[in-house]
Amino acid sequence: MTTMLAVRDVVKRFGNLTAVDGVDLEIAEGTITALIGPNGAGKTTLFNLITGALRADRGLVWLKDARLTGLTPERIVWAGLVRTFQITQVFPGLTALDGVTVARLARLGRGWHPFRLANREAVARRDAANLLEAVGLADLAERLVATLSHADQKLVEVAMALACDPLVLLLDEPTGGLAPEETRGVIRLLQRVALERGITVLLIEHDMEAVFAVAQRIVVLHQGKILADDTPAVVRRNPEVREVYLGRRFTDSR
């Protein structure tokens, strides 16, 4: 399979703490991979290194044949790698449609000939409406984002990310704070959208039910290093993973 995202020997230190310690990772095109591990394992730091929010002390990140290391977060988005955040990043004072339209306008902003600028907003709003329909929020398009449920705000953020035409989508705890039924709905939606749009997904998730439901591959991070990287069935049986993260009760019950 084609490698869509490659992380090569990436290291990040904060003083005496090595938060990410020589991580090597390859994500195949069209797959959904979960990144799990205890709090403080370095998961979000790794996301920040991949997306340019932090500069690595060592190592390289590639998106297909494009080197991302050293690029600004904006240029990394333009290259095709987009993320969502653990704390949802939306426009609470805008309607869902307007918020996704803003993201779409940002994507359409480059490369447009001047005579087509008059149509840009109409095109962006049409695309935004289609994206809200794709994530199941068409009926809430005109609602202020601040009035939506936490689950629906998460979906608005996903729609905003999709508005940037990602090749690879990084999701930081997409089901964080959701009720079990909401979690199952979000997971089903992510599976469907990724498949329909051919998007490669790497997600951080603490809900193990969600992880084992959606991921084709699981990478376990512990103390900044990869402890395991395999299929869900193999990771579930890994004694080291059971010891540091999953726990005997979860693995023995399946």
mmCIF file of N, CA, C and O in Angstrom, residues 13 23 31 33 37 59-60 64 83 88 97 108 114 121 131 141 150 183 187 203:
data_model
loop_
_atom_site.group_PDB
_atom_site.id
_atom_site.type_symbol
_atom_site.label_atom_id
_atom_site.label_comp_id
_atom_site.label_asym_id
_atom_site.label_seq_id
_atom_site.Cartn_x
_atom_site.Cartn_y
_atom_site.Cartn_z
ATOM 1 N N ARG A 13 12.148 17.496 22.832
ATOM 2 C CA ARG A 13 12.490 17.608 24.248
ATOM 3 C C ARG A 13 11.991 18.936 24.805
ATOM 4 O O ARG A 13 12.027 19.958 24.124
ATOM 5 N N VAL A 23 10.381 8.615 17.314
ATOM 6 C CA VAL A 23 9.208 7.944 16.749
ATOM 7 C C VAL A 23 9.354 7.754 15.246
ATOM 8 O O VAL A 23 9.663 8.697 14.509
ATOM 9 N N THR A 31 -6.377 4.359 5.118
ATOM 10 C CA THR A 31 -6.580 3.589 6.350
ATOM 11 C C THR A 31 -6.997 4.501 7.499
ATOM 12 O O THR A 31 -6.822 5.719 7.454
ATOM 13 N N THR A 33 -6.069 4.788 11.431
ATOM 14 C CA THR A 33 -5.120 4.337 12.448
ATOM 15 C C THR A 33 -5.390 5.080 13.740
ATOM 16 O O THR A 33 -5.592 6.300 13.735
ATOM 17 N N GLY A 37 -2.522 5.616 24.223
ATOM 18 C CA GLY A 37 -1.495 5.547 25.245
ATOM 19 C C GLY A 37 -1.926 6.309 26.479
ATOM 20 O O GLY A 37 -2.889 7.076 26.445
ATOM 21 N N GLY A 59 14.489 14.777 13.260
ATOM 22 C CA GLY A 59 13.556 13.955 12.514
ATOM 23 C C GLY A 59 12.832 14.692 11.408
ATOM 24 O O GLY A 59 12.926 15.920 11.282
ATOM 25 N N LEU A 60 12.127 13.922 10.600
ATOM 26 C CA LEU A 60 11.436 14.443 9.420
ATOM 27 C C LEU A 60 10.014 13.909 9.360
ATOM 28 O O LEU A 60 9.724 12.810 9.842
ATOM 29 N N LYS A 64 3.225 11.939 1.587
ATOM 30 C CA LYS A 64 3.585 11.343 0.298
ATOM 31 C C LYS A 64 5.011 11.751 -0.035
ATOM 32 O O LYS A 64 5.925 11.442 0.714
ATOM 33 N N ARG A 83 -6.029 18.948 10.755
ATOM 34 C CA ARG A 83 -6.300 18.361 12.055
ATOM 35 C C ARG A 83 -7.513 18.998 12.728
ATOM 36 O O ARG A 83 -7.916 20.110 12.387
ATOM 37 N N THR A 88 -12.455 21.641 21.122
ATOM 38 C CA THR A 88 -13.035 21.916 19.810
ATOM 39 C C THR A 88 -12.785 23.357 19.384
ATOM 40 O O THR A 88 -13.027 24.306 20.138
ATOM 41 N N LEU A 97 -23.368 26.837 9.116
ATOM 42 C CA LEU A 97 -23.100 27.037 7.690
ATOM 43 C C LEU A 97 -22.043 28.113 7.473
ATOM 44 O O LEU A 97 -21.120 27.937 6.665
ATOM 45 N N LEU A 108 -10.422 28.006 -0.816
ATOM 46 C CA LEU A 108 -10.599 28.456 -2.193
ATOM 47 C C LEU A 108 -9.867 29.758 -2.483
ATOM 48 O O LEU A 108 -9.834 30.188 -3.635
ATOM 49 N N PRO A 114 -9.243 36.730 -10.795
ATOM 50 C CA PRO A 114 -10.080 37.827 -10.299
ATOM 51 C C PRO A 114 -11.517 37.813 -10.798
ATOM 52 O O PRO A 114 -12.435 38.130 -10.043
ATOM 53 N N GLU A 121 -17.910 33.161 -2.907
ATOM 54 C CA GLU A 121 -18.707 32.928 -1.702
ATOM 55 C C GLU A 121 -19.868 31.988 -1.982
ATOM 56 O O GLU A 121 -20.177 31.111 -1.159
ATOM 57 N N LEU A 131 -21.067 19.710 2.897
ATOM 58 C CA LEU A 131 -20.267 19.106 3.961
ATOM 59 C C LEU A 131 -21.092 18.905 5.235
ATOM 60 O O LEU A 131 -20.961 17.888 5.911
ATOM 61 N N ALA A 141 -27.932 23.768 9.953
ATOM 62 C CA ALA A 141 -27.012 24.663 9.252
ATOM 63 C C ALA A 141 -27.162 26.115 9.676
ATOM 64 O O ALA A 141 -26.177 26.862 9.731
ATOM 65 N N HIS A 150 -22.469 19.553 22.368
ATOM 66 C CA HIS A 150 -21.033 19.295 22.250
ATOM 67 C C HIS A 150 -20.751 18.332 21.092
ATOM 68 O O HIS A 150 -19.805 18.536 20.320
ATOM 69 N N THR A 183 -20.963 8.789 20.881
ATOM 70 C CA THR A 183 -19.675 8.258 20.446
ATOM 71 C C THR A 183 -19.852 7.274 19.296
ATOM 72 O O THR A 183 -19.147 7.346 18.287
ATOM 73 N N ILE A 187 -18.341 7.732 15.472
ATOM 74 C CA ILE A 187 -17.454 6.719 14.903
ATOM 75 C C ILE A 187 -18.000 6.207 13.575
ATOM 76 O O ILE A 187 -17.259 6.065 12.585
ATOM 77 N N LEU A 203 -6.031 9.088 14.372
ATOM 78 C CA LEU A 203 -6.792 9.688 15.468
ATOM 79 C C LEU A 203 -6.230 9.303 16.826
ATOM 80 O O LEU A 203 -5.756 8.187 17.020
#
